[in-house]
mmCIF file of C-alpha atoms in Angstrom:
data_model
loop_
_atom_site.group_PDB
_atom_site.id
_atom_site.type_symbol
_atom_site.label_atom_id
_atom_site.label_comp_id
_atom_site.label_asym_id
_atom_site.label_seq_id
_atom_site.Cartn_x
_atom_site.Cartn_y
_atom_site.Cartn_z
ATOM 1 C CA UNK A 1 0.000 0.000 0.000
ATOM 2 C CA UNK A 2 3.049 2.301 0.606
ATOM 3 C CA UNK A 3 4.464 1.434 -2.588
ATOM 4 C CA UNK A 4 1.148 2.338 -4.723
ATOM 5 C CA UNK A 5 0.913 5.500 -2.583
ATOM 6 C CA UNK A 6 4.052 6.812 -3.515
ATOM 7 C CA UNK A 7 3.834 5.652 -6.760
ATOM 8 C CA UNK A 8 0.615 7.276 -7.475
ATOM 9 C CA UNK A 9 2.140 10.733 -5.798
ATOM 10 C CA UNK A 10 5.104 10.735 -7.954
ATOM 11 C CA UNK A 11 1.944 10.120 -10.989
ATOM 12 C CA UNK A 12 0.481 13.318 -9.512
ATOM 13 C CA UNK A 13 3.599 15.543 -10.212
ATOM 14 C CA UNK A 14 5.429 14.058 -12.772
ATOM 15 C CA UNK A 15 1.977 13.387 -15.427
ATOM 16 C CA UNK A 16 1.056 17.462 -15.654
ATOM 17 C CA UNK A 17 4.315 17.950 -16.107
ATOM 18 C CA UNK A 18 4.950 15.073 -19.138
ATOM 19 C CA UNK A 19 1.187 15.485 -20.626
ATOM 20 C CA UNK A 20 1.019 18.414 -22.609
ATOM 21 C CA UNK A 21 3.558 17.882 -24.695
ATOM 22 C CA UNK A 22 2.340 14.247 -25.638
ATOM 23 C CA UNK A 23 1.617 13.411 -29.333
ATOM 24 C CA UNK A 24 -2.030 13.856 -30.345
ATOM 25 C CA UNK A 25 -2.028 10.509 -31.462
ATOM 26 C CA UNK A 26 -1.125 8.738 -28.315
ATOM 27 C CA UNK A 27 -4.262 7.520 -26.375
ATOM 28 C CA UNK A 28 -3.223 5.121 -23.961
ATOM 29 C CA UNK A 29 -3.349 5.933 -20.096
ATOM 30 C CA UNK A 30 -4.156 9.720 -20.883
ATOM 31 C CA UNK A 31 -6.467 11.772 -18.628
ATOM 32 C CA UNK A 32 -9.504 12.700 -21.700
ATOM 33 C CA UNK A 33 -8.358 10.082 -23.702
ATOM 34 C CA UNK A 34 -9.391 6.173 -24.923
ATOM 35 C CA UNK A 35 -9.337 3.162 -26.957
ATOM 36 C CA UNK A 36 -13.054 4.516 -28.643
ATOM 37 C CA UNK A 37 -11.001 7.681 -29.587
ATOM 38 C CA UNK A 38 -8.230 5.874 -31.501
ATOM 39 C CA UNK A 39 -10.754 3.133 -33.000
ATOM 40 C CA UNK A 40 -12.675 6.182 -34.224
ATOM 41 C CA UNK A 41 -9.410 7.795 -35.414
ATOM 42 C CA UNK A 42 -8.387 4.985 -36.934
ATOM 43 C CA UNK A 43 -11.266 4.248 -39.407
ATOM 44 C CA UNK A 44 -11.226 7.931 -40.362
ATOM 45 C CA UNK A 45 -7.558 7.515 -41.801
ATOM 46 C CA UNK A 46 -8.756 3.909 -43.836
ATOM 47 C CA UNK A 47 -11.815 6.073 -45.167
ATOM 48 C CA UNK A 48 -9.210 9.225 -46.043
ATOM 49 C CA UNK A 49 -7.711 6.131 -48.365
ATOM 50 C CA UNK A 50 -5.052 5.207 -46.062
ATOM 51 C CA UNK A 51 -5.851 1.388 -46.845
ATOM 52 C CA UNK A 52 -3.057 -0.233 -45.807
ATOM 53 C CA UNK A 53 -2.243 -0.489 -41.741
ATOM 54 C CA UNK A 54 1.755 -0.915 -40.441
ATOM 55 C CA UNK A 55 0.917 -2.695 -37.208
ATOM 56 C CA UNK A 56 3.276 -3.134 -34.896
ATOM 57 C CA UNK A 57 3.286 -5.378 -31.914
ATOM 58 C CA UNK A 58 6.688 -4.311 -29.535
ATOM 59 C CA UNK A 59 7.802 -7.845 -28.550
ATOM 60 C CA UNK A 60 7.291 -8.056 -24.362
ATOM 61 C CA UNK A 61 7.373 -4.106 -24.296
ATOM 62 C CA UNK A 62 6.726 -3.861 -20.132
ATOM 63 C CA UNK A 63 9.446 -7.064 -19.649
ATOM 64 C CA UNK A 64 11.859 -4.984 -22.084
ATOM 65 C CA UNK A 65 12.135 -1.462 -21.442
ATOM 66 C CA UNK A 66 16.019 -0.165 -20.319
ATOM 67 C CA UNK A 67 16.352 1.658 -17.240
ATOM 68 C CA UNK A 68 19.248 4.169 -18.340
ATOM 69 C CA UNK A 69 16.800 5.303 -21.170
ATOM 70 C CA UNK A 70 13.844 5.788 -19.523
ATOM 71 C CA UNK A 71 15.745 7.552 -17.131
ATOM 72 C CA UNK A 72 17.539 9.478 -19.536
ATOM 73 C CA UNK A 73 14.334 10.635 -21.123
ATOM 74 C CA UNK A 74 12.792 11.528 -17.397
ATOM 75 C CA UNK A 75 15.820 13.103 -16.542
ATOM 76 C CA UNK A 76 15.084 15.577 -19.524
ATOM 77 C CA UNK A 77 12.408 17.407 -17.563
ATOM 78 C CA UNK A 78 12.831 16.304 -14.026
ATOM 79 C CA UNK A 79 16.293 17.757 -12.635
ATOM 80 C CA UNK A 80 15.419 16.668 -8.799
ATOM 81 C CA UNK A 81 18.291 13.876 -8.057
ATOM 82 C CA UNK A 82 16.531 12.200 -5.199
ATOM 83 C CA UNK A 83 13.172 11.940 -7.539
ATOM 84 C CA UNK A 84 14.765 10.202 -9.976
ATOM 85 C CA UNK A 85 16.387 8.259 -7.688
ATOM 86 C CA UNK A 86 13.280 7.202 -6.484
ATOM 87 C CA UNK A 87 12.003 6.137 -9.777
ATOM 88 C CA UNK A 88 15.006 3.599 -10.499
ATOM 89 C CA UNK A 89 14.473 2.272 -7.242
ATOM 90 C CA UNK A 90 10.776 1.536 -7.977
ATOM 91 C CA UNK A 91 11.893 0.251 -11.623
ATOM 92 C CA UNK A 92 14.768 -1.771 -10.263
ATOM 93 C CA UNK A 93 12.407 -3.576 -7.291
ATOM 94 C CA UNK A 94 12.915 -7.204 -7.326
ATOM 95 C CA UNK A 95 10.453 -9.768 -8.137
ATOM 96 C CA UNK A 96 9.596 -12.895 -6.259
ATOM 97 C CA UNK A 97 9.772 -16.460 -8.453
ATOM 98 C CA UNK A 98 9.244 -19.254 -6.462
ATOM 99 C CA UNK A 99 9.616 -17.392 -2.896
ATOM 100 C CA UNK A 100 13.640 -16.201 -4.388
ATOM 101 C CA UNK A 101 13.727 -12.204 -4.731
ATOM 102 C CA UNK A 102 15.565 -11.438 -8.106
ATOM 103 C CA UNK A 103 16.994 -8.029 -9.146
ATOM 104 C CA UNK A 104 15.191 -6.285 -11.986
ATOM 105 C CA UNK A 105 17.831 -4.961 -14.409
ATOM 106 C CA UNK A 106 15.059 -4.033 -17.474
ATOM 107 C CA UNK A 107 11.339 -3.640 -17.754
ATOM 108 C CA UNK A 108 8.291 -2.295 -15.625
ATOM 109 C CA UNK A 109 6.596 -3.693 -13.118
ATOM 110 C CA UNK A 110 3.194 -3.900 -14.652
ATOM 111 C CA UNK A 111 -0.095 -2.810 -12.719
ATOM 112 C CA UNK A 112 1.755 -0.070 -11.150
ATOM 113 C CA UNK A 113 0.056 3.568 -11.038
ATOM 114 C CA UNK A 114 3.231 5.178 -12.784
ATOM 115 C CA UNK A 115 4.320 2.024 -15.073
ATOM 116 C CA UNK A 116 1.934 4.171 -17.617
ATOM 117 C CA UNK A 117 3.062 7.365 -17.520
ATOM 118 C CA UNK A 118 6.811 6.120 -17.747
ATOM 119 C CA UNK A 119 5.814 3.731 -20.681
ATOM 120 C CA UNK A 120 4.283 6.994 -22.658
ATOM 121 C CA UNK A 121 7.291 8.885 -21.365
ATOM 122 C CA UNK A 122 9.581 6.564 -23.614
ATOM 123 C CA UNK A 123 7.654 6.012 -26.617
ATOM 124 C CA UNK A 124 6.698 9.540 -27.149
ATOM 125 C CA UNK A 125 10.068 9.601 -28.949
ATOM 126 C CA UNK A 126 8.350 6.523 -31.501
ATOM 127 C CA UNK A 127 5.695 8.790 -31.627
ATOM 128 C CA UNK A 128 8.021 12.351 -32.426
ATOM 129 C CA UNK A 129 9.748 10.633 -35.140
ATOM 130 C CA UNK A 130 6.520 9.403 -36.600
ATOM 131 C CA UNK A 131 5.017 12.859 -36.861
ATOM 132 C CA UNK A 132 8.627 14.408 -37.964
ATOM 133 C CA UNK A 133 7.822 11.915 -41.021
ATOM 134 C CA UNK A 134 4.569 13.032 -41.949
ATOM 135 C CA UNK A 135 3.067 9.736 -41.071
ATOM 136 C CA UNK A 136 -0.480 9.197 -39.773
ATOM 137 C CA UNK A 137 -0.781 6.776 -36.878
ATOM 138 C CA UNK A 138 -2.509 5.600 -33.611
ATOM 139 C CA UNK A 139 -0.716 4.220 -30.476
ATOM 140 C CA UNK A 140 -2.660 3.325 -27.123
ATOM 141 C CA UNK A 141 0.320 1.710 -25.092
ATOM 142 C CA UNK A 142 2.709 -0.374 -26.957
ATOM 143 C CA UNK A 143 0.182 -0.938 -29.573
ATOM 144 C CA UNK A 144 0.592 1.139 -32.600
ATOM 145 C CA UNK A 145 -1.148 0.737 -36.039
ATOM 146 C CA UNK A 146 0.434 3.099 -38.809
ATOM 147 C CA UNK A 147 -1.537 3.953 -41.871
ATOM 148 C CA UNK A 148 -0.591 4.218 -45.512
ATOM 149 C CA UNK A 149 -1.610 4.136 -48.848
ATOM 150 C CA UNK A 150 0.520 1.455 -50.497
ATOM 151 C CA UNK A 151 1.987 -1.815 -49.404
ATOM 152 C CA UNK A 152 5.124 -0.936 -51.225
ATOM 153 C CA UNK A 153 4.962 2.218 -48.407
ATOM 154 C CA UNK A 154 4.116 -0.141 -45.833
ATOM 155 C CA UNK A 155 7.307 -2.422 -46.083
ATOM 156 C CA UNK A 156 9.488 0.583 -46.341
ATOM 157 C CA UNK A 157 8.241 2.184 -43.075
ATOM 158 C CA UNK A 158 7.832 -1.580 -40.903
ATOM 159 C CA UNK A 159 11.821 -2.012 -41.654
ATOM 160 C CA UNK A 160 12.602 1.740 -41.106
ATOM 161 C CA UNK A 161 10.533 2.457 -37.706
ATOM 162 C CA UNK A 162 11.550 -1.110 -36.550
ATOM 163 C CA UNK A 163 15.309 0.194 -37.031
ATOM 164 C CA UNK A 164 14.726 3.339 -34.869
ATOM 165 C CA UNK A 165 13.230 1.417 -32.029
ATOM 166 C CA UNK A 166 16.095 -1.081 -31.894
ATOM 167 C CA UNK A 167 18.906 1.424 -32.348
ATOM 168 C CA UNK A 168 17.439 4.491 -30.228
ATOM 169 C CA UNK A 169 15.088 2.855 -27.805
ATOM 170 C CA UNK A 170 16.260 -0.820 -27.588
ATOM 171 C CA UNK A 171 13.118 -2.192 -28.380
ATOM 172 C CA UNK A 172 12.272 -5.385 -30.663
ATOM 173 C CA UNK A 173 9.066 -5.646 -33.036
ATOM 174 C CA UNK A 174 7.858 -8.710 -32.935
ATOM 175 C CA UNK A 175 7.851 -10.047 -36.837
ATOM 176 C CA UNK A 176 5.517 -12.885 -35.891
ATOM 177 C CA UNK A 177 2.471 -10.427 -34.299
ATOM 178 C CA UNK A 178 3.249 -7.649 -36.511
ATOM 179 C CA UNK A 179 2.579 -7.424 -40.164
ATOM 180 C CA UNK A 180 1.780 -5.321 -42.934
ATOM 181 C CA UNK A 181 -1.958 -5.667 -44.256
ATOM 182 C CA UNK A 182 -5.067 -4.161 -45.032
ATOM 183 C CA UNK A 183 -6.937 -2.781 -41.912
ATOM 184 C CA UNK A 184 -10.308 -5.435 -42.287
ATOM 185 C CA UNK A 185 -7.185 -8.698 -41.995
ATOM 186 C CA UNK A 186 -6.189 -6.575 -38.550
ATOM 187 C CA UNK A 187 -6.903 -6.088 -35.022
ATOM 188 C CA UNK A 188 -6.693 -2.986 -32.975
ATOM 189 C CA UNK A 189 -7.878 -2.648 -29.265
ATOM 190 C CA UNK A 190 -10.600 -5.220 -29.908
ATOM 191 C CA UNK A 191 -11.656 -4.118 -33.275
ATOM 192 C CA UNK A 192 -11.680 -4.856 -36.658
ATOM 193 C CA UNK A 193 -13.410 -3.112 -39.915
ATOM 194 C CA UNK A 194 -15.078 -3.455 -43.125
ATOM 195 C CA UNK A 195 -13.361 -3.090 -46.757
ATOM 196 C CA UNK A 196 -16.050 -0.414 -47.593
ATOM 197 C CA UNK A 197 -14.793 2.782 -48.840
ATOM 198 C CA UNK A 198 -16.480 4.275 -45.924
ATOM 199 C CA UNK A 199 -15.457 1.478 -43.669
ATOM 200 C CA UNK A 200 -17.616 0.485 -40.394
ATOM 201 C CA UNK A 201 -16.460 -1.188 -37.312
ATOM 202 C CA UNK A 202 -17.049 -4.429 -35.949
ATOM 203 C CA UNK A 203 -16.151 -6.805 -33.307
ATOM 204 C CA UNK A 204 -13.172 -8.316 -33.854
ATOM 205 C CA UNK A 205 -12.722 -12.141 -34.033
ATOM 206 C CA UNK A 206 -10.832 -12.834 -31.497
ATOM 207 C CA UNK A 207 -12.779 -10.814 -28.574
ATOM 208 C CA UNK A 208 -16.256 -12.502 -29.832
ATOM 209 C CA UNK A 209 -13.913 -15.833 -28.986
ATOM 210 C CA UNK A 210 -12.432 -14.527 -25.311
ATOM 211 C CA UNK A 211 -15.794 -13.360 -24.488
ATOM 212 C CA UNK A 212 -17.496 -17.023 -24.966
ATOM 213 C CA UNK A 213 -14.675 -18.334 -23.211
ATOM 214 C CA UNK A 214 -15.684 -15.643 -19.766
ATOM 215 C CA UNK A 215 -19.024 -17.037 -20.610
ATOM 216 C CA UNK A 216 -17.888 -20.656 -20.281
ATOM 217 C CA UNK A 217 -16.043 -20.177 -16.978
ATOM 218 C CA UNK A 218 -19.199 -18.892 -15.738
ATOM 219 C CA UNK A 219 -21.216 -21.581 -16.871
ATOM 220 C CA UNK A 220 -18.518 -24.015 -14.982
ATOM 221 C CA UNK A 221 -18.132 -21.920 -12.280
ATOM 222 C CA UNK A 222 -21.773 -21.435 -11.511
ATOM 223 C CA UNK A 223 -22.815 -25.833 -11.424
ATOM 224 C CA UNK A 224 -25.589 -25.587 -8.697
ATOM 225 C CA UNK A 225 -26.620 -22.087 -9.062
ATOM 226 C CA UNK A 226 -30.398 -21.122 -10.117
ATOM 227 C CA UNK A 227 -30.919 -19.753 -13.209
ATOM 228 C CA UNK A 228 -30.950 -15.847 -12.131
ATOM 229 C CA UNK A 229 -28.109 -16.416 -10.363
ATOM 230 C CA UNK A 230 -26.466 -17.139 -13.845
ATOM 231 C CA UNK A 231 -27.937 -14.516 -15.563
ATOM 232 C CA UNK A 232 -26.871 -12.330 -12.686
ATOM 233 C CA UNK A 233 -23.440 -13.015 -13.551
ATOM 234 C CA UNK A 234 -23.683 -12.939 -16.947
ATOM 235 C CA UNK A 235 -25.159 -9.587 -17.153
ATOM 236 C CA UNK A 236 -21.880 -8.061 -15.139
ATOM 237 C CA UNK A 237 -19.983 -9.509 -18.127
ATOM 238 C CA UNK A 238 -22.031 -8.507 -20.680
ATOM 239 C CA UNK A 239 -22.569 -4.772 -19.783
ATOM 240 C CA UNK A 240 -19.103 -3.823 -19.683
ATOM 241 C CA UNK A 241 -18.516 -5.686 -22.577
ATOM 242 C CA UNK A 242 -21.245 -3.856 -24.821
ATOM 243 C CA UNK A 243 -20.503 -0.734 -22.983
ATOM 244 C CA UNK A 244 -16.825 -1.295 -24.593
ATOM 245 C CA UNK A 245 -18.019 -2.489 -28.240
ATOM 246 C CA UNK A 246 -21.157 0.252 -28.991
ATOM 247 C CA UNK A 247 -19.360 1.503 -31.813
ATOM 248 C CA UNK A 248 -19.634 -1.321 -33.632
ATOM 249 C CA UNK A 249 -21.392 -0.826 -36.491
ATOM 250 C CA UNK A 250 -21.849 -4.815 -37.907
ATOM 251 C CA UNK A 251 -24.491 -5.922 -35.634
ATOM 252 C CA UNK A 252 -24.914 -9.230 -36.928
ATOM 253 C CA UNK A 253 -22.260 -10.755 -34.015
ATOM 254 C CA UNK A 254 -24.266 -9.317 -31.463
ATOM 255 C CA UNK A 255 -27.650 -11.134 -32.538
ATOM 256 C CA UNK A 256 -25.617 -14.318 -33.190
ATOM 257 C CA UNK A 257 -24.156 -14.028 -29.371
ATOM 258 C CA UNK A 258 -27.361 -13.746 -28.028
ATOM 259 C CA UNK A 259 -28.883 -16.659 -29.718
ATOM 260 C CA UNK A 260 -25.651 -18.389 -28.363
ATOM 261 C CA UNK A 261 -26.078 -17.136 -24.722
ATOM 262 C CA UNK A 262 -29.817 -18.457 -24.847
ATOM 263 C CA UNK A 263 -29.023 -21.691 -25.834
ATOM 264 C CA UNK A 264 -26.237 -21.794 -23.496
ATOM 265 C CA UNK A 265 -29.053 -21.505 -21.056
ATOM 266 C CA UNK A 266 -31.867 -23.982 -22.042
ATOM 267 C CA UNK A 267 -28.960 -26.541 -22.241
ATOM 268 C CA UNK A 268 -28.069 -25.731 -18.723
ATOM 269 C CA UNK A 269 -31.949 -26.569 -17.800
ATOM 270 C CA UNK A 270 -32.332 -29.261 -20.002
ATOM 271 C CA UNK A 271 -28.988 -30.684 -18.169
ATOM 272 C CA UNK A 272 -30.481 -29.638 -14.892
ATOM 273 C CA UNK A 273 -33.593 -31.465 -15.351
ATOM 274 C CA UNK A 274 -31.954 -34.604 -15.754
ATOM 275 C CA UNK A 275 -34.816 -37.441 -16.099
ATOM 276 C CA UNK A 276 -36.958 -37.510 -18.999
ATOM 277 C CA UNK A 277 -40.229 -37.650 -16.628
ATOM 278 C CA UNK A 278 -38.546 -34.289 -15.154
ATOM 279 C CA UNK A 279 -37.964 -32.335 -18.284
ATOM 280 C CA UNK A 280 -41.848 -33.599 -19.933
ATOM 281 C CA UNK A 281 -43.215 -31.979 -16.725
ATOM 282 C CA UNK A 282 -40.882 -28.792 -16.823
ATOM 283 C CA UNK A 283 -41.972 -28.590 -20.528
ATOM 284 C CA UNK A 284 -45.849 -28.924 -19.736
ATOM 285 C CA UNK A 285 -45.650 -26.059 -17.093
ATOM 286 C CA UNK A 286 -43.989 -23.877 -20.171
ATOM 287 C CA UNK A 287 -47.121 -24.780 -22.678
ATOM 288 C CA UNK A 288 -46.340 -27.928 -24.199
ATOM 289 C CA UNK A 289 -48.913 -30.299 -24.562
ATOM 290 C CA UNK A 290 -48.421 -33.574 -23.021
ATOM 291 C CA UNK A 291 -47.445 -36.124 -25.777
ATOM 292 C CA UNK A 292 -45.522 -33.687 -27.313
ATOM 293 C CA UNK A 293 -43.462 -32.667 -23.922
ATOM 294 C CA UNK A 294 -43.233 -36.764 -23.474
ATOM 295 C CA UNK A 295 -41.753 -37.325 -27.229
ATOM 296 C CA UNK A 296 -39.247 -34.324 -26.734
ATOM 297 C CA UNK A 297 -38.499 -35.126 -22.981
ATOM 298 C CA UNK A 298 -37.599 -39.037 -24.269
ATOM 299 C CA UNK A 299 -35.456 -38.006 -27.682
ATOM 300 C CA UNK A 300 -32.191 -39.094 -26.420
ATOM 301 C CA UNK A 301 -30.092 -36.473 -28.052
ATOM 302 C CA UNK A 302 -27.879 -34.297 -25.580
ATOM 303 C CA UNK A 303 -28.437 -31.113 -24.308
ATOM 304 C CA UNK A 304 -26.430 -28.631 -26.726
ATOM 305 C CA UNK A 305 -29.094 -30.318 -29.258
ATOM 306 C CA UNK A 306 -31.989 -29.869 -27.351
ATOM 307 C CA UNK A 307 -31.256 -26.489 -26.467
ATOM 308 C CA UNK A 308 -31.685 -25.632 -29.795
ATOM 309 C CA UNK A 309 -34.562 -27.969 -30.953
ATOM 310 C CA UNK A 310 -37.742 -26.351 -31.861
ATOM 311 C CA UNK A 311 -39.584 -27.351 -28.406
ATOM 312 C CA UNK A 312 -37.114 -25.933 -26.018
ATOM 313 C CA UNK A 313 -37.333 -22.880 -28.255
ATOM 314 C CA UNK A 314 -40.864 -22.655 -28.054
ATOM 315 C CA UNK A 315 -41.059 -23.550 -23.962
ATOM 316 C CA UNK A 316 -38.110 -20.439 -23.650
ATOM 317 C CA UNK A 317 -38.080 -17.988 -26.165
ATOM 318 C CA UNK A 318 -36.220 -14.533 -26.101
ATOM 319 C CA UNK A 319 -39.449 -13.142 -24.074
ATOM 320 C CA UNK A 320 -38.631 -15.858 -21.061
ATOM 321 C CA UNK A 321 -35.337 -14.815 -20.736
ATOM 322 C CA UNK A 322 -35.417 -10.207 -21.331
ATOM 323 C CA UNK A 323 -38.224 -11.460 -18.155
ATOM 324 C CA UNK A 324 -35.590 -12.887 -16.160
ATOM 325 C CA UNK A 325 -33.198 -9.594 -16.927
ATOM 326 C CA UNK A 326 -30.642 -11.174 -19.293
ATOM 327 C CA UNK A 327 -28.520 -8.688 -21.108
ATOM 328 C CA UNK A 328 -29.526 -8.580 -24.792
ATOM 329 C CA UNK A 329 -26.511 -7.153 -26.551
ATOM 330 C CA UNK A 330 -28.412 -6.520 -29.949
ATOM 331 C CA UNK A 331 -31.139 -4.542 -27.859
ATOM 332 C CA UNK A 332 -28.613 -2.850 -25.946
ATOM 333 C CA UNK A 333 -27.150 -1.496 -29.276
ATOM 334 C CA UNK A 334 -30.030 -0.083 -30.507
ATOM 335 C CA UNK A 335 -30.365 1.595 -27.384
ATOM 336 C CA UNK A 336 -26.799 3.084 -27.955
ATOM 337 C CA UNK A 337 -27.750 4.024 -31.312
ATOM 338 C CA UNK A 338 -30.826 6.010 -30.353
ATOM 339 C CA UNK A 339 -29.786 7.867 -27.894
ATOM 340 C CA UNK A 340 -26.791 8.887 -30.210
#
């Protein structure tokens, strides 16, 4: 708790004096700044014709930073001795593996309130030179997507910016994360976008896939619990995560994750229910009429199947479960869009 304290009060001083001279196209870890500003900056260079996208992925960035040149670059605007002695000593704290301390000779302890400011400190010299060359970019962090109008353009500037880092910062791309490529093949904070001339944003592959994987720890997690108390925990996941991806403008993902998410749900019951003279009565009490709740209730199939099959459908449709308060993330986007 001492640690963070001091940490955050060195933040305090050393951030208004850093911030205002900060590129305008740095958004990470920036007071009036954030990943929707970049996303949003981001498709506005593709749709200026910018169609190509340099991004670059710095190869363990927090594990790799050197001390004497973040220090050197502090040093540039902080002249107090016995601050920046305090800073090394916070870079250079050892870490525990195993329950043995080891020294810290490079890198940032991540998680820290001024591990932030320091890592914008250092690559606001990536970000100088960038500018200096008339190039139009976005970095949040150590991610930074550069965008051009040829590929030819894009090859010449991956090799020449990867040169700087190494030779003025000490810092390694990494070749196999990094590529040059049109900006719908790519990634950035989460999102992805269309090949349209006037592109629109969408949820990018990947965070549709970590998002079902949250939802399957839940489902494991939560063996036992009644259905609300599911849904309960879902929702906590699911509002921060639409909260996060409203700008999306491809809403198909969102309908296809809820159809998911309810299916997820009447397999969990079906499973729940157990014996076929169970789930006929359970399907009876949701409107099924009896020889039809018996035939379903004695299919044999499993329960991902039946939680798709027309009669679980009909016994818990959409209705059953906006009742029981789950998060729809297609509704929830419309909401976003009219009140926008």
């Amino acid at each position: 708790m001492v640690d963070r304290l001091i940490q955050q009060a060195l933040y305090q001083v050393l951030s208004p004096i850093f911030e205002p001279d900060f590129s305008e196209s740095s958004y990470g870890f920036r007071p009036g700044r954030s990943a929707h500003q970049a996303v949003l900056k981001a498709r506005q260079y593709v749709a200026e014709g910018r169609r190509w996208v340099v991004d670059m992925d710095l190869e363990k960035f927090f594990d790799r930073v050197n001390h004497d040149i973040l220090m050197s670059r502090v040093a540039r605007r902080v002249s107090d001795k016995r601050v920046l002695r305090l800073i090394r000593r916070y870079l250079q704290a050892g870490l525990m593996v195993d329950g043995a301390v080891s020294q810290r000779t490079e890198g940032t302890p991540q998680g820290g309130p001024l591990s932030p400011l320091l890592s914008n400190i250092l690559l606001d010299e990536l970000d100088k030179e960038l500018e200096s060359r008339g190039h139009k970019f976005c970095r949040y962090a150590d991610d930074c997507n550069i965008y051009v109008r040829s590929q030819q353009a894009g090859e010449r500037v991956m090799a020449s910016v990867s040169r700087f880092l190494g030779k003025r910062l000490r810092l390694k791309v990494n070749k196999e994360k990094s590529a040059v490529a049109r900006p719908w093949e790519r990634k950035f904070l989460g999102y992805t976008m269309t090949w349209h001339k006037e592109p629109r944003l969408k949820v990018a592959a990947t965070s549709v896939k970590r998002l079902k994987a949250k939802v399957r720890v839940i489902f494991r997690e939560g063996k036992g619990r009644s259905l609300p108390q599911v849904i309960k925990e879902l929702n906590k996941l699911l509002q921060g995560w639409i909260q996060y991806f409203r700008l999306a403008e491809v809403k198909g993902i969102f309908e296809e994750l809820d159809q998911w998410l309810r299916r997820k749900l009447r397999g969990r019951l079906w499973r729940q229910w157990k014996k076929p003279f169970t789930r006929a009565k359970e399907l009876m009490k949701r409107g099924l009429d009896k020889l039809r709740a018996w035939q379903s209730a004695g299919n044999g199939r499993g329960a991902w199947w039946n939680a798709a099959a027309k009669h679980m459908n009909e016994a818990f449709p959409k209705l059953f479960f906006d009742r029981m308060g789950l998060v729809s993330l297609l509704d929830q986007m419309r909401r976003f869009q009219l009140s926008t």
